[in-house]
Coordinates of C-alpha atoms and ligand atoms in Angstrom, one line a residue:
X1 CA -5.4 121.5 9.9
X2 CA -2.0 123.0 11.0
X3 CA 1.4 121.4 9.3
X4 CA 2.3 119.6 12.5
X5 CA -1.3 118.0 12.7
X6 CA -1.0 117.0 8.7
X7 CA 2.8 115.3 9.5
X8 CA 1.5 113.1 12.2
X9 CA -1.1 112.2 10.3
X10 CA 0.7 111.1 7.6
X11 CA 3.1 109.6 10.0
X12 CA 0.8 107.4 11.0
X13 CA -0.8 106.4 7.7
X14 CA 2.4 105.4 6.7
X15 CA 3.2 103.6 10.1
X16 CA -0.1 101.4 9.2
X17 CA 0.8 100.9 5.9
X18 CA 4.1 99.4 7.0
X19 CA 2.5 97.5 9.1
X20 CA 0.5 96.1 6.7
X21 CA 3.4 94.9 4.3
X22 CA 5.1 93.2 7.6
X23 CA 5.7 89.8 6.1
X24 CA 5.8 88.3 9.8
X25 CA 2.7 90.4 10.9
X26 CA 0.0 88.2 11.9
X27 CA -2.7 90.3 11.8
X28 CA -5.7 89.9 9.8
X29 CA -4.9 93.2 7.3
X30 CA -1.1 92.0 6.6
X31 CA -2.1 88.6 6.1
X32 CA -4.9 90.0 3.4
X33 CA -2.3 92.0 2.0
X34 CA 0.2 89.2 1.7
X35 CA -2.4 86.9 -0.1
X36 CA -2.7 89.4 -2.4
X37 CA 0.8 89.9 -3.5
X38 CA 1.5 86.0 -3.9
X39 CA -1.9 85.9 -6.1
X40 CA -0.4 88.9 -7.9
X41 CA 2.9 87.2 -8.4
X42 CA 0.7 83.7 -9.7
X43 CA -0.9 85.5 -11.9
X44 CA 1.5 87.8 -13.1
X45 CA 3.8 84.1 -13.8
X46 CA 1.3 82.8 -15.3
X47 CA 1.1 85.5 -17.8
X48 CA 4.6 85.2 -18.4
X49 CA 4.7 81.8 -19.2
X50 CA 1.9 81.8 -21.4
X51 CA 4.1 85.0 -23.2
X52 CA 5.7 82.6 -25.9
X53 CA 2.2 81.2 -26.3
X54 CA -0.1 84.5 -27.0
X55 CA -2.9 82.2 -28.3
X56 CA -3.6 80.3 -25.7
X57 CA -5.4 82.7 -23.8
X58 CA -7.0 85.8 -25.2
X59 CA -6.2 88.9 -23.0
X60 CA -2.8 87.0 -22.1
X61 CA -1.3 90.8 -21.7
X62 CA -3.6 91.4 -19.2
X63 CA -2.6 88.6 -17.2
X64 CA 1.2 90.3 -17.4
X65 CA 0.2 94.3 -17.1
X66 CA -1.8 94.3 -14.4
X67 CA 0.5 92.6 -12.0
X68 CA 3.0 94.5 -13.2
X69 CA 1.3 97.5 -13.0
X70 CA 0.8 96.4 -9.2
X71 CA 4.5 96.5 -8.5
X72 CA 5.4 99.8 -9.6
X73 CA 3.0 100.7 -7.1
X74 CA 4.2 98.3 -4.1
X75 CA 7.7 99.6 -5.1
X76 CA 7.1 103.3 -4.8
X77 CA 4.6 102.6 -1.8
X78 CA 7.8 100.4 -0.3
X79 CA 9.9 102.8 -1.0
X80 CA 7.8 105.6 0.9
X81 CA 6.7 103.2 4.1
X82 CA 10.1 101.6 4.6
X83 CA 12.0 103.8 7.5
X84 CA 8.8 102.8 9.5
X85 CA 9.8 98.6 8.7
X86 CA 13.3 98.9 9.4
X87 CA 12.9 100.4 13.1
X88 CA 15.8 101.4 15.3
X89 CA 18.8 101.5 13.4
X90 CA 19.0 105.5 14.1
X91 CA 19.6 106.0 10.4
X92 CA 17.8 108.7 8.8
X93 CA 14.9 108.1 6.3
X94 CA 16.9 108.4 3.1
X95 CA 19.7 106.7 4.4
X96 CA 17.3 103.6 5.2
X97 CA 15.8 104.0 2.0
X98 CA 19.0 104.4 -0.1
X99 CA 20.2 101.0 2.3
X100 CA 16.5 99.2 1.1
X101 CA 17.2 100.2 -2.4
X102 CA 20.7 98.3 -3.1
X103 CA 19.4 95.8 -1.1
X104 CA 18.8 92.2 -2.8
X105 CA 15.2 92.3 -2.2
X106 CA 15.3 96.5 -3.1
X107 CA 16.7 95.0 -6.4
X108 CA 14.4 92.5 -6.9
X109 CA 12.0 94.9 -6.7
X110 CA 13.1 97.4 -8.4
X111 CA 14.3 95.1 -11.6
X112 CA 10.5 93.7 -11.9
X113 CA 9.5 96.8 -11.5
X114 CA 11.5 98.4 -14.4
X115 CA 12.9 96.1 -16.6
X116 CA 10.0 95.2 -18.6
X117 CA 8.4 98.6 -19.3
X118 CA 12.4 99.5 -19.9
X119 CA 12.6 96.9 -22.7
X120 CA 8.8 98.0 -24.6
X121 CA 10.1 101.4 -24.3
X122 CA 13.9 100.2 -26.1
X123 CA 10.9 98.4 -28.7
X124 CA 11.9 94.9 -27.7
X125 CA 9.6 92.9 -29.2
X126 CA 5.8 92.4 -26.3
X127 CA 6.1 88.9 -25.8
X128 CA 10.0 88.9 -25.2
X129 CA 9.8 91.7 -23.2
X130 CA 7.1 89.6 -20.9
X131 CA 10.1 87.1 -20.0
X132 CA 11.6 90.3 -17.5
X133 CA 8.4 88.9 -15.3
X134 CA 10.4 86.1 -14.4
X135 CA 12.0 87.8 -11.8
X136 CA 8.7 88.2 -10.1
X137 CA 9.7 85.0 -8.9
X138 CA 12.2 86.1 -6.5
X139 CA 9.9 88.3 -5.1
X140 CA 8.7 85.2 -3.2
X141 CA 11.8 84.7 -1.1
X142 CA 10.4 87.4 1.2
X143 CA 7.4 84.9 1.9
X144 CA 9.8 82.5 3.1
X145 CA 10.9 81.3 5.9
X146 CA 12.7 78.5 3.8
X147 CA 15.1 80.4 1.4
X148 CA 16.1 82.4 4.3
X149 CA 17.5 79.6 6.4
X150 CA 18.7 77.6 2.7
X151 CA 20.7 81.2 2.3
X152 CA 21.9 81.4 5.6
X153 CA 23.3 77.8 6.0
X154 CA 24.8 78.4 2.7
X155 CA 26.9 81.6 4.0
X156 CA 27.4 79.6 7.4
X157 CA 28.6 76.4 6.0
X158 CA 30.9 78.5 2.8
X159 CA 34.0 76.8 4.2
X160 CA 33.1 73.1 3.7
X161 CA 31.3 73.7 0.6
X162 CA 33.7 75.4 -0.8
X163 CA 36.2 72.6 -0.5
X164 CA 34.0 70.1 -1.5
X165 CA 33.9 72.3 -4.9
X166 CA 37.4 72.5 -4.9
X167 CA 37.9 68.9 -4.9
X168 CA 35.2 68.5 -7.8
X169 CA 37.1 70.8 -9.8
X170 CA 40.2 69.3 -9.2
X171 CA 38.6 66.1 -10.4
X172 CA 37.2 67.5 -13.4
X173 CA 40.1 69.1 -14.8
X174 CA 42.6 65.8 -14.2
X175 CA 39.7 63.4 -15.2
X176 CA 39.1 65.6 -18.5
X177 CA 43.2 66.1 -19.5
X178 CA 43.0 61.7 -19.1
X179 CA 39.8 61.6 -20.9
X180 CA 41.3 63.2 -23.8
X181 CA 44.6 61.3 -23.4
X182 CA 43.3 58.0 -22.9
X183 CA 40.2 57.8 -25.9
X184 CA 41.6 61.1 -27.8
X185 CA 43.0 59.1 -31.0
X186 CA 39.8 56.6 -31.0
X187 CA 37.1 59.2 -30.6
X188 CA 38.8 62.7 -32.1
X189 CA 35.4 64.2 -32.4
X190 CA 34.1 63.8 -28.4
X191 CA 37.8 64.0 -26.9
X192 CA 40.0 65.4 -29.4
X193 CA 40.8 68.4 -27.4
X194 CA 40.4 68.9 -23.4
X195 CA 37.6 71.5 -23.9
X196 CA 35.7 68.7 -25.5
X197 CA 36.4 66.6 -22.9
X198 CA 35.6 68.3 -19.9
X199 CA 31.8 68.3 -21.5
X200 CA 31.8 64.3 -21.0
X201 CA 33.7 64.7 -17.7
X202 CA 30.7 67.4 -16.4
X203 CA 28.2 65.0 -17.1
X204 CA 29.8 61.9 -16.2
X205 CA 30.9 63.5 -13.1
X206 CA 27.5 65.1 -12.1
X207 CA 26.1 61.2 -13.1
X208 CA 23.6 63.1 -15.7
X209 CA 25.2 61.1 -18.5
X210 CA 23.6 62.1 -21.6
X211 CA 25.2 59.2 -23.4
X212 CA 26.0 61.6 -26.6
X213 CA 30.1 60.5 -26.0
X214 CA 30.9 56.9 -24.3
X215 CA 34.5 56.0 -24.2
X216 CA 35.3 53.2 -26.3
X217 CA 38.8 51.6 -24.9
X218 CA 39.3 49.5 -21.9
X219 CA 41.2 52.5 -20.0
X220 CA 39.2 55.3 -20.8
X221 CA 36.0 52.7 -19.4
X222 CA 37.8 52.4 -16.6
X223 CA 38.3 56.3 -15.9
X224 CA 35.0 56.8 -16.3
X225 CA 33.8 54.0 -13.7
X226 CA 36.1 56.3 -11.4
X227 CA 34.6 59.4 -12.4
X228 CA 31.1 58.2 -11.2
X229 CA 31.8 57.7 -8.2
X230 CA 34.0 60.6 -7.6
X231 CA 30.4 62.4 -8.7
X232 CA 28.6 60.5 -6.3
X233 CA 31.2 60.9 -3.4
X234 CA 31.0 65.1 -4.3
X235 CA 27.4 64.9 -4.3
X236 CA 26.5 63.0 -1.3
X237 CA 29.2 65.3 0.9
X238 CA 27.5 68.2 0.1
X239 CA 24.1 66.9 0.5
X240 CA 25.0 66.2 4.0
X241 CA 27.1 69.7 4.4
X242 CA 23.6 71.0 3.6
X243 CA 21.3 69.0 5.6
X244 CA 23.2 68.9 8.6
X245 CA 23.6 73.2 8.6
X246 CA 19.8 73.1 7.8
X247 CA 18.6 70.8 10.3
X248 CA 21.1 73.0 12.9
X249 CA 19.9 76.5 11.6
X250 CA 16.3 75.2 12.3
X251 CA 16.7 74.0 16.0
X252 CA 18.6 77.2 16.5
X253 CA 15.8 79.1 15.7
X254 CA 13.3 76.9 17.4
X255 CA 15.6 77.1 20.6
X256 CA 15.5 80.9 20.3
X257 CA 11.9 81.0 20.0
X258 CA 11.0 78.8 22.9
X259 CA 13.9 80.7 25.0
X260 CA 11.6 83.6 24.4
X261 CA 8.4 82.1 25.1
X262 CA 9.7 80.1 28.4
X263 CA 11.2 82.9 29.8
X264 CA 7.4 84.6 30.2
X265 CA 6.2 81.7 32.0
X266 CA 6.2 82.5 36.0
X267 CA 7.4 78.8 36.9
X268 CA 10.9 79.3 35.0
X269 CA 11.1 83.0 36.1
X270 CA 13.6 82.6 38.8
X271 CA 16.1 79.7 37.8
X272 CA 19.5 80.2 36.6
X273 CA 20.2 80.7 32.6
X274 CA 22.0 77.1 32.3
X275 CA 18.3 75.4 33.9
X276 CA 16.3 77.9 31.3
X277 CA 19.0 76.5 28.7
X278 CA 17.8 73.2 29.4
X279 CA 14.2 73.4 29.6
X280 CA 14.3 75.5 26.6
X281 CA 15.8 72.8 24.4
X282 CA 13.3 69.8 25.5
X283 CA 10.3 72.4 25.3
X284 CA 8.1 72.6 21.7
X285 CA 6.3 75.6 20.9
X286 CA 2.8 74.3 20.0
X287 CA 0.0 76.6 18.8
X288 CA -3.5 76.0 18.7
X289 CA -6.9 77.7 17.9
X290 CA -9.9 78.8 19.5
X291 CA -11.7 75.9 19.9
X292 CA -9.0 73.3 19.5
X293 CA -8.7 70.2 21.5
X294 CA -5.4 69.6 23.4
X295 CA -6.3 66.8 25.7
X296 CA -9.0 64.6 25.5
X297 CA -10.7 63.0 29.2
X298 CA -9.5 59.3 29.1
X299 CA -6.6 59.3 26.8
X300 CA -3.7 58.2 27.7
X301 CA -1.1 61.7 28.5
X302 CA 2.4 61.5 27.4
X303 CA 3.2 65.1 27.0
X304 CA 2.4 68.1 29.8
X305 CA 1.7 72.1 28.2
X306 CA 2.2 75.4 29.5
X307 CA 0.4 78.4 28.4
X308 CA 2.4 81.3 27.2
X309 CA -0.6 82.8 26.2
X310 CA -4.3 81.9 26.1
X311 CA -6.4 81.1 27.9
X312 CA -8.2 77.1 28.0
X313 CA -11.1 75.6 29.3
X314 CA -10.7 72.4 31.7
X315 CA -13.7 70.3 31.6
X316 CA -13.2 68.1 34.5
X317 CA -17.1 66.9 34.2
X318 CA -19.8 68.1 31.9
X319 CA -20.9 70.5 34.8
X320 CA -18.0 71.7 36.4
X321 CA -15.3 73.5 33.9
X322 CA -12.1 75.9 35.1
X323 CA -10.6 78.1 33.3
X324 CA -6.6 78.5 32.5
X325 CA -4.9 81.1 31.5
X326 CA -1.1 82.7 30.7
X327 CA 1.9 81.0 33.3
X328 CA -0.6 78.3 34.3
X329 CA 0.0 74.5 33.1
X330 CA -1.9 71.6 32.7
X331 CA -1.8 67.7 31.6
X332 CA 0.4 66.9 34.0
X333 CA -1.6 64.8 36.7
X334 CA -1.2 61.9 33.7
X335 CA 2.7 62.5 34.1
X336 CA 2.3 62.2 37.6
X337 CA -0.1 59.3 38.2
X338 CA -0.2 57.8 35.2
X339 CA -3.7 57.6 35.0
X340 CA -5.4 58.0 31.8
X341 CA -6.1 62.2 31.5
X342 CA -8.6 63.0 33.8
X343 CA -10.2 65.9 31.9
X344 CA -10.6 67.6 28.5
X345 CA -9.1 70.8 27.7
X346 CA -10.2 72.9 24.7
X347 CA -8.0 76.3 23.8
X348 CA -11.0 79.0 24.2
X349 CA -8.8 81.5 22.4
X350 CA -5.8 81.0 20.0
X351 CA -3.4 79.7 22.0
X352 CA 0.2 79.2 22.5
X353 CA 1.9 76.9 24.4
X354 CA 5.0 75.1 25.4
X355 CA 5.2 71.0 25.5
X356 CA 7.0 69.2 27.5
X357 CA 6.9 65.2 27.1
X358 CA 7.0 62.3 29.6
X359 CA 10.9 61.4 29.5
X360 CA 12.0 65.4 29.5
X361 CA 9.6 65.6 32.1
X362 CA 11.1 62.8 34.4
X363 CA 14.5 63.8 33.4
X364 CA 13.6 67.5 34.8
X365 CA 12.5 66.2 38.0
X366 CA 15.5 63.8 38.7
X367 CA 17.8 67.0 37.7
X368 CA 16.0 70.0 39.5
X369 CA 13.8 68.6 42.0
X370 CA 12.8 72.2 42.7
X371 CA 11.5 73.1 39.7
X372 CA 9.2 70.4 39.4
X373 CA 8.0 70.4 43.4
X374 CA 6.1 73.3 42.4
X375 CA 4.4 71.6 39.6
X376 CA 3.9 68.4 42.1
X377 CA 2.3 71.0 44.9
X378 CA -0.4 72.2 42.1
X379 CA -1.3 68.6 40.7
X380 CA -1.7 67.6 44.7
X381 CA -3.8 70.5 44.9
X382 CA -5.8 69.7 41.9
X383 CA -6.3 66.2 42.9
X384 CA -7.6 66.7 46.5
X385 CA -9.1 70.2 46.6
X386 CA -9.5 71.4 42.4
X387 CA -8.6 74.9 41.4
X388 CA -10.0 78.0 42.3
X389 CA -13.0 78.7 40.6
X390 CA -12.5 82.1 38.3
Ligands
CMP401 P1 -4.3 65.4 33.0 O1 -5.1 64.6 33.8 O2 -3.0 64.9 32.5 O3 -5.1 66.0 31.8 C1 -6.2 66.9 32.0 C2 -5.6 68.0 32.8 O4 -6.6 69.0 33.2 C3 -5.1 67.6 34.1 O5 -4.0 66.7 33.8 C4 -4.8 68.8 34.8 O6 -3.7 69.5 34.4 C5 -6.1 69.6 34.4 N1 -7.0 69.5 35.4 C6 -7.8 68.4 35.8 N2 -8.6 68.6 36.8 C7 -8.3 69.9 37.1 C8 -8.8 70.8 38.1 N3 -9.8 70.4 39.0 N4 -8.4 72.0 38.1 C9 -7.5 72.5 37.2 N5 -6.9 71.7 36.3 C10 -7.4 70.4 36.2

């Protein structure tokens, strides 16, 4: 084997490698591999909570080691297979692996990779030692989908939170200096100086309220009365900061995924951006598998699909069946007539498709009359001729 055969070779081992650690990847070998790394990570946790406990379980160090000794591996084979995951930035290799490597999740890696066999080898005690496998933890937030939009709306939404903080510390540090003015001389031990203080104005003001210092006179009572519901106030405000950036970030990424996926069908093809826009937004991305039901004959239809891709069988009677596939659409005769469904259709494949329900349906034909006329011609179609056979 010449050296040029050997590189591509080993170009492509790596290539499939990467492919396999593609947290997205849907394929069967990613998703094996995945599974494997979370039970790794489980077990590996498990190991280190048990670490303060060594006689709970005999071989407890087992349950730590060999995780661990699983990481160094997925580091270094990270490490090696990462210019093929981080595709078309026209960087070279090192330079995307040097980028990977002071990366958070580079770190991450690299810290529960390291830090425990760091600390055995400085003699730290085993079992303290053990407690680095707590970072293992984080090794999850590249599993999902969750932390990423929390950490995004987070950077997004900085500006509000951060003057909700403000405002809580501004609270804290006026409500501790009266604190230790107004019950300093009754209590010198909990309030005698604003250091001690500000511990009973956290807790107060976060409404934990450990009860280990009270105020005792009328106006300190009355401060703290005002403190809880400055805590609440801080509280609730970001609580909603956070919900209402999460519940955005997530129909942003919804709209951008059905944008994709209604662009591909042939129907919306050749209208204008602002009628995509539109469609996009009243349109859920559904997917079903092989085998699924997605209308039943005789219920009633509220909700019409299109197939991005699949492909579905339509049993209009037990002997005669059609078959759907990619671009086409069905359920919406029910729309139309509104007559109970007048067939069942089962996804013969894995299948994904678009939903579109009654109102967004009615509302589309009142606004683009075009648009739907196509879908009307088909359903006429349907009704008086039925489809072409396939
Ligand atoms: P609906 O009656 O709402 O639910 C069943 C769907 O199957 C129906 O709408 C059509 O979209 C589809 N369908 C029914 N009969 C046929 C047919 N003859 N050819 C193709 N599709 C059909």
């Amino acid at each position: 084997m010449n050296l040029e055969t050997s590189l591509s070779a080993q170009a492509s081992v790596r290539r499939g490698v990467a492919g396999l650690l593609d947290p997205t990847s849907r394929r069967f070998g990613s998703r094996l591999t995945r599974a494997i790394n979370i039970a790794f990570i489980a077990v590996g946790l498990l190991g280190v909570i048990l670490a303060s406990d060594t006689g709970v379980v005999p071989g407890q160090s087992l349950l730590v080691a060999v995780p661990l000794a699983a990481f160094v591996v997925e580091y270094l084979v990270r490490l090696w297979v990462i210019p093929d995951m981080w595709i078309g930035r026209g960087e070279s290799a090192s330079r995307v692996r040097w980028t990977w490597v002071t990366s958070g999740r580079g770190l991450v890696d690299l810290m529960g990779a390291i830090l425990m066999p760091a600390a055995w080898a400085a003699g730290v005690p085993t079992a303290e030692a053990e407690m680095f496998g707590v970072l293992w933890v984080f090794k999850l937030a590249r599993y999902s989908q969750g932390l990423a939009v929390l950490w995004r709306v987070i950077r997004l939404e900085a500006e509000p939170l951060v003057g909700v903080l403000f405002a809580f510390l501004v609270v804290l540090l006026c409500a501790a200096v009266l604190a230790h003015l107004l019950e300093g001389a009754a209590q010198p031990a909990a309030f005698g100086t604003v250091p001690e203080a500000l511990w009973w104005t956290i807790v107060t003001l976060t409404t934990t309220g450990y009860g280990d210092a009270t105020p005792v006179t009328l106006p300190g009572r009355m401060l703290a009365g005002l403190v809880m519901m400055c805590g609440i106030i801080v509280f609730a405000l970001w609580a909603g900061i956070l919900a209402t950036g999460f519940s955005q970030e997530m129909r942003r990424r919804a709209f951008l995924k059905t944008w994709d996926l209604v662009a591909r069908v042939p129907l919306f093809q050749n209208v204008g951006v602002t009628v995509i826009a539109d469609v996009a937004q009243r349109l859920r991305v559904r997917e079903v598998g092989a085998g699924s039901v997605v209308v039943r004959r005789g219920e009633v239809g509220d909700c019409m699909y299109f197939i991005v891709n699949g492909d579905v069988e339509v049993q209009a009677t037990p002997a005669t069946s059609f078959h759907l596939k990619d671009g086409d659409f069905f359920g919406e005769l029910a729309l139309i007539t509104g007559a109970p469904r007048s067939a069942t259709v089962v996804a013969t494949t894995a299948s994904q498709l678009l939903m579109l329900d009654i109102a967004d349906f009615r509302d589309l034909a009142a606004r683009y009359p075009d648009l739907t006329a196509a879908i009307h011609r088909e359903a006429e179609r349907r009704m008086s001729r039925g489809p072409d056979k396939d």
